[in-house]
Coordinates of C-alpha atoms in Angstrom, one line a residue:
Chain A
M10 CA -112.1 123.8 147.6
N11 CA -111.0 127.2 148.7
L12 CA -110.7 130.0 146.1
Y13 CA -109.5 133.3 147.3
G14 CA -110.6 132.5 150.8
I15 CA -114.0 131.3 149.8
E16 CA -114.8 127.7 150.8
L17 CA -116.8 125.9 148.2
A18 CA -118.5 122.5 148.6
S19 CA -118.8 122.0 144.8
R20 CA -115.8 121.6 142.6
L21 CA -117.9 122.4 139.5
L22 CA -118.0 125.9 138.1
L23 CA -120.7 126.3 135.5
G24 CA -121.0 128.7 132.5
S25 CA -124.3 130.4 131.8
A26 CA -124.2 130.6 128.0
R27 CA -125.9 128.7 125.2
Y28 CA -128.7 127.1 127.1
P29 CA -132.0 126.5 125.2
S30 CA -133.8 128.8 127.6
P31 CA -133.4 130.7 130.9
A32 CA -135.5 128.2 132.6
V33 CA -133.2 125.3 131.5
L34 CA -130.2 127.3 132.6
A35 CA -131.7 127.8 136.1
E36 CA -132.5 124.1 136.3
A37 CA -129.1 123.0 135.1
V38 CA -127.4 125.2 137.7
R39 CA -129.5 123.7 140.4
A40 CA -128.9 120.1 139.1
S41 CA -125.1 120.8 139.0
G42 CA -124.9 121.8 142.6
S43 CA -122.5 124.5 141.4
E44 CA -122.0 127.5 143.7
V45 CA -120.1 129.5 141.1
V46 CA -121.6 130.6 137.7
T47 CA -119.7 132.5 135.1
V48 CA -121.3 135.6 133.5
S49 CA -120.3 138.2 131.0
L50 CA -121.0 141.8 129.8
R51 CA -122.4 142.8 126.5
R52 CA -124.0 145.9 124.9
E53 CA -127.7 146.4 125.6
A54 CA -130.1 149.0 124.3
G55 CA -132.0 151.0 127.0
T56 CA -135.3 149.6 125.7
Q57 CA -134.1 146.0 126.0
R58 CA -134.4 144.1 129.2
S59 CA -132.6 140.8 128.4
G60 CA -129.5 141.6 130.4
Q61 CA -131.5 142.8 133.4
D62 CA -133.8 139.8 133.2
F63 CA -130.7 137.5 133.0
W64 CA -129.1 139.2 136.0
S65 CA -132.3 138.8 138.0
L66 CA -132.4 135.1 137.2
I67 CA -128.8 134.6 138.3
R68 CA -129.3 136.5 141.6
D69 CA -132.4 134.4 142.3
L70 CA -130.2 131.3 142.1
G71 CA -128.2 132.5 145.1
V72 CA -124.8 131.6 143.5
R73 CA -121.6 133.4 143.5
V74 CA -120.8 134.9 140.0
L75 CA -117.5 134.8 138.2
P76 CA -117.5 137.5 135.5
N77 CA -115.3 136.9 132.5
T78 CA -113.5 139.1 129.9
A79 CA -114.5 136.9 127.0
G80 CA -113.9 138.4 123.6
C81 CA -111.1 140.6 124.7
H82 CA -108.0 140.5 122.5
S83 CA -105.9 143.2 124.2
I84 CA -104.7 144.0 127.7
K85 CA -106.6 147.3 127.6
E86 CA -109.9 145.7 126.6
A87 CA -109.5 143.0 129.2
V88 CA -108.6 145.4 132.1
T89 CA -111.4 147.8 131.2
T90 CA -113.9 145.0 130.9
A91 CA -112.8 143.7 134.3
K92 CA -113.4 147.1 135.9
M93 CA -116.8 147.3 134.2
A94 CA -117.7 143.8 135.5
R95 CA -116.7 144.8 139.0
D96 CA -119.0 147.8 138.8
I97 CA -122.0 145.7 137.9
F98 CA -121.5 142.5 139.7
H99 CA -119.9 143.9 142.8
T100 CA -117.2 141.2 143.0
A101 CA -113.5 141.3 142.9
W102 CA -113.4 137.9 141.1
I103 CA -112.6 138.1 137.4
K104 CA -112.1 135.2 135.0
L105 CA -109.4 136.8 132.9
E106 CA -109.3 135.9 129.2
V107 CA -107.0 137.6 126.8
I108 CA -107.4 135.8 123.5
G109 CA -104.4 135.6 121.2
D110 CA -105.7 133.3 118.4
A111 CA -109.1 133.8 117.0
D112 CA -109.5 130.2 115.6
M113 CA -108.4 128.3 118.7
L114 CA -109.4 131.0 121.2
Q115 CA -105.9 130.3 122.6
P116 CA -104.9 132.7 125.4
D117 CA -102.3 135.4 124.7
V118 CA -100.3 134.4 127.7
F119 CA -98.0 137.4 127.4
G120 CA -100.9 139.8 127.5
L121 CA -102.5 137.6 130.2
V122 CA -99.6 138.0 132.6
E123 CA -99.5 141.7 132.1
A124 CA -103.2 142.2 132.5
A125 CA -103.2 139.9 135.6
A126 CA -100.5 142.0 137.3
E127 CA -102.4 145.2 136.6
L128 CA -105.7 143.8 137.9
A129 CA -104.2 142.1 140.9
A130 CA -102.6 145.4 141.9
D131 CA -106.0 147.1 141.6
G132 CA -107.5 144.6 144.1
F133 CA -109.0 142.0 141.7
E134 CA -108.9 138.3 142.5
V135 CA -107.9 137.0 139.1
F136 CA -108.8 133.6 137.7
P137 CA -106.5 133.5 134.6
Y138 CA -107.6 131.3 131.6
T139 CA -104.2 130.0 130.6
T140 CA -102.4 127.1 129.0
E141 CA -100.7 124.3 131.0
D142 CA -97.3 126.0 130.4
L143 CA -95.3 125.9 133.7
V144 CA -93.4 129.1 133.1
V145 CA -96.5 131.1 132.3
A146 CA -98.1 129.6 135.4
D147 CA -95.2 130.8 137.5
R148 CA -95.4 134.3 136.0
L149 CA -99.1 134.4 136.7
L150 CA -98.5 133.5 140.3
Q151 CA -95.8 136.2 140.5
A152 CA -98.3 138.6 139.0
G153 CA -100.6 138.0 142.0
C154 CA -102.9 135.2 140.8
R155 CA -103.8 132.7 143.5
V156 CA -105.8 130.4 141.3
L157 CA -104.8 129.0 137.9
M158 CA -107.2 127.9 135.2
P159 CA -105.4 125.8 132.5
W160 CA -107.3 124.8 129.5
G161 CA -108.2 121.2 128.8
A162 CA -108.7 121.9 125.1
P163 CA -109.9 124.9 123.0
I164 CA -113.1 126.6 124.3
G165 CA -116.2 124.8 123.1
S166 CA -114.3 122.0 121.4
G167 CA -115.4 119.2 123.7
R168 CA -112.2 117.4 123.1
G169 CA -111.3 116.6 126.7
L170 CA -107.7 116.9 128.0
N171 CA -105.3 117.5 125.1
N172 CA -102.2 117.4 127.3
V173 CA -102.6 115.1 130.2
F174 CA -98.8 115.1 130.8
G175 CA -98.8 118.9 130.9
L176 CA -101.6 119.1 133.4
R177 CA -100.0 116.4 135.6
A178 CA -96.7 118.4 135.5
L179 CA -98.6 121.6 136.5
R180 CA -100.2 119.8 139.4
A181 CA -96.8 118.4 140.6
R182 CA -95.1 121.8 140.2
F183 CA -97.7 123.8 142.0
P184 CA -99.2 121.4 144.6
D185 CA -100.7 124.1 146.7
V186 CA -102.2 126.4 144.1
P187 CA -105.9 125.7 143.2
L188 CA -106.1 124.4 139.6
I189 CA -109.3 124.6 137.7
V190 CA -109.4 123.0 134.3
D191 CA -111.3 125.5 132.2
A192 CA -112.5 124.8 128.6
G193 CA -112.5 121.8 126.3
I194 CA -114.4 119.4 128.5
G195 CA -117.0 117.6 126.5
R196 CA -118.1 114.6 128.5
P197 CA -118.3 113.5 132.2
S198 CA -115.5 111.1 131.6
H199 CA -113.2 114.0 130.7
A200 CA -114.1 115.7 134.0
V201 CA -113.3 112.4 135.9
Q202 CA -109.9 112.2 134.2
A203 CA -109.1 115.8 135.1
M204 CA -110.2 115.3 138.7
E205 CA -108.2 112.0 139.0
L206 CA -105.1 114.0 138.0
G207 CA -105.6 116.0 141.2
V208 CA -106.9 119.3 139.8
D209 CA -109.1 121.1 142.3
G210 CA -112.1 121.7 140.0
V211 CA -113.5 122.0 136.6
L212 CA -115.2 124.9 134.8
L213 CA -117.4 124.0 131.9
N214 CA -120.3 125.4 129.9
T215 CA -120.9 124.0 126.4
A216 CA -120.8 120.4 127.5
V217 CA -123.9 121.0 129.6
A218 CA -125.6 123.7 127.7
M219 CA -125.4 121.9 124.3
A220 CA -126.2 118.5 125.6
G221 CA -129.5 116.9 124.5
D222 CA -130.7 117.2 128.1
P223 CA -128.7 120.0 129.8
V224 CA -130.3 119.4 133.2
A225 CA -129.5 115.7 133.2
M226 CA -126.0 116.4 131.9
A227 CA -125.4 118.9 134.7
G228 CA -126.2 116.2 137.2
A229 CA -124.0 113.8 135.4
F230 CA -121.0 116.2 135.6
A231 CA -121.7 116.9 139.3
R232 CA -121.4 113.1 140.1
A233 CA -118.4 112.7 137.7
I234 CA -116.5 115.4 139.4
E235 CA -117.3 114.0 142.8
A236 CA -116.2 110.5 141.7
G237 CA -113.0 111.8 140.1
R238 CA -112.0 113.7 143.2
A239 CA -112.9 110.7 145.5
G240 CA -110.8 108.5 143.2
F241 CA -107.8 110.9 143.4
E242 CA -108.0 111.1 147.2
A243 CA -108.2 107.3 147.4
Q244 CA -104.8 107.1 145.7
P245 CA -105.3 104.9 142.6
M246 CA -103.0 101.9 141.9
E247 CA -100.3 102.3 139.3
P248 CA -100.9 100.5 136.0
R249 CA -98.8 97.4 135.1
D250 CA -97.7 96.0 131.9
F251 CA -98.7 92.4 132.7
A252 CA -101.6 90.6 134.4
V253 CA -101.5 90.0 138.1
P254 CA -104.1 87.5 139.3
S255 CA -106.5 89.1 141.7
T256 CA -107.7 85.7 143.0
P257 CA -105.1 84.0 145.4
V258 CA -103.1 81.4 143.6
A259 CA -102.2 79.4 146.7
G260 CA -104.6 76.6 147.3
T261 CA -105.7 76.2 143.7
A262 CA -107.1 72.7 143.1
W263 CA -105.1 70.3 140.9
L264 CA -107.7 69.4 138.3
A265 CA -105.7 69.1 135.1
Chain B
M22 CA -124.7 167.0 120.2
H23 CA -124.0 163.7 118.5
I24 CA -123.0 160.8 120.8
R25 CA -122.3 157.3 119.7
V26 CA -123.9 154.9 122.1
N27 CA -123.0 151.2 121.6
G28 CA -122.0 152.1 118.1
V29 CA -125.3 153.9 117.2
S30 CA -125.4 157.6 116.7
H31 CA -127.8 159.6 118.9
D32 CA -128.6 163.3 119.0
L33 CA -128.7 164.1 122.7
H34 CA -129.3 167.3 124.6
V35 CA -127.4 166.4 127.8
T36 CA -124.3 167.5 129.5
D37 CA -123.1 164.4 131.4
L38 CA -123.1 160.6 131.2
A39 CA -125.8 160.2 134.0
Q40 CA -128.2 162.4 132.0
A41 CA -127.5 160.5 128.8
L42 CA -128.3 157.2 130.5
E43 CA -131.5 158.6 131.8
V44 CA -132.6 159.9 128.4
L45 CA -131.7 156.6 126.7
G46 CA -133.8 154.6 129.1
Y47 CA -131.2 153.0 131.3
R48 CA -132.7 154.4 134.5
Q49 CA -132.3 151.8 137.4
A50 CA -130.7 149.3 135.0
A51 CA -127.6 147.4 136.1
V52 CA -125.2 148.7 133.5
A53 CA -121.5 149.5 133.3
T54 CA -120.2 152.4 131.3
A55 CA -117.2 153.7 129.4
V56 CA -116.6 156.9 127.5
N57 CA -114.1 156.8 124.6
G58 CA -112.8 153.5 125.9
V59 CA -112.2 154.7 129.4
F60 CA -114.2 153.0 132.2
V61 CA -116.5 155.4 134.1
P62 CA -117.7 154.0 137.5
A63 CA -121.4 154.3 138.3
G64 CA -120.6 156.8 141.0
A65 CA -118.7 159.1 138.6
R66 CA -121.3 159.4 135.8
E67 CA -122.5 162.9 136.9
Q68 CA -119.0 164.2 136.7
A69 CA -118.3 162.6 133.3
L70 CA -119.1 165.5 130.9
L71 CA -119.8 164.5 127.4
S72 CA -118.6 166.3 124.2
D73 CA -119.8 166.1 120.6
G74 CA -118.5 162.9 119.0
D75 CA -117.9 161.0 122.2
A76 CA -118.3 157.2 122.1
V77 CA -120.2 155.7 125.0
E78 CA -120.4 152.1 125.8
V79 CA -123.2 150.8 128.0
L80 CA -122.8 147.1 129.0
A81 CA -125.3 144.9 130.8
P82 CA -125.0 141.5 132.4
M83 CA -125.0 138.7 129.8
Q84 CA -124.6 134.9 129.6
G85 CA -121.0 133.8 129.6
G86 CA -118.8 130.8 129.8

């Protein structure tokens, strides 16, 4: 998978939030094989060290970071947060979130397009958290995005793919644009389904972090994503409405 | 002068943002800054003069999804 000129062996991007401990987070990242981990920015008092300790842990993992603008509800907040993230993390990558609905954490796609254009013009490589809407996707590409991250379902809901038809249409409409399903994945089977649709990768967090055994679940997702991709590349058969015998009928014995 | 840092009021005797960070204990820390909602890059903190009533945001790396 190639994202903004970076070749990645793993198609799994992993979030770093909500793990039981930093040690479990580190183990989960290793078990996932992910080369990209999402991070964020929050206030920290000068006497605290939690942010510094976290950053040290992530750097020790040797992964590429994808900072996000989580929690931003306006274009100004998102753009300023992106600039602050670039200042700390020294990467042009930004997972752009402009939230429009507080309950569903649904992207404000109008603000998203505007913020994406502003950031792309400023040299950012934008990973927009968007819906599966084709027109919005087209506007994001026009704004300078070279990766699209449609949601599977609302963030943290674990509901899987709410609109398979929409994601399939997005894949068909933009065959050459890297698509990462971001948010809503709850189980490895959801990730397999996404990968079988032909998306390029999956970004998930809660499904691993909140599992009973996050490290084991990280490994399960890694294998699921590999299996789903392999299945897509192997070109699955089309479903039929009626049975077709798999064992040859010719030569069947007459035993009635 | 009174400066709000991450929403908390501080009485600081400093002239610029770099000095404020030093006094507040952020020396060597990986942080990003904004004054009154405007991003201030790390390299521009000494030029960012503070005034009474300014609101400073100091953000650090944090877990995120």
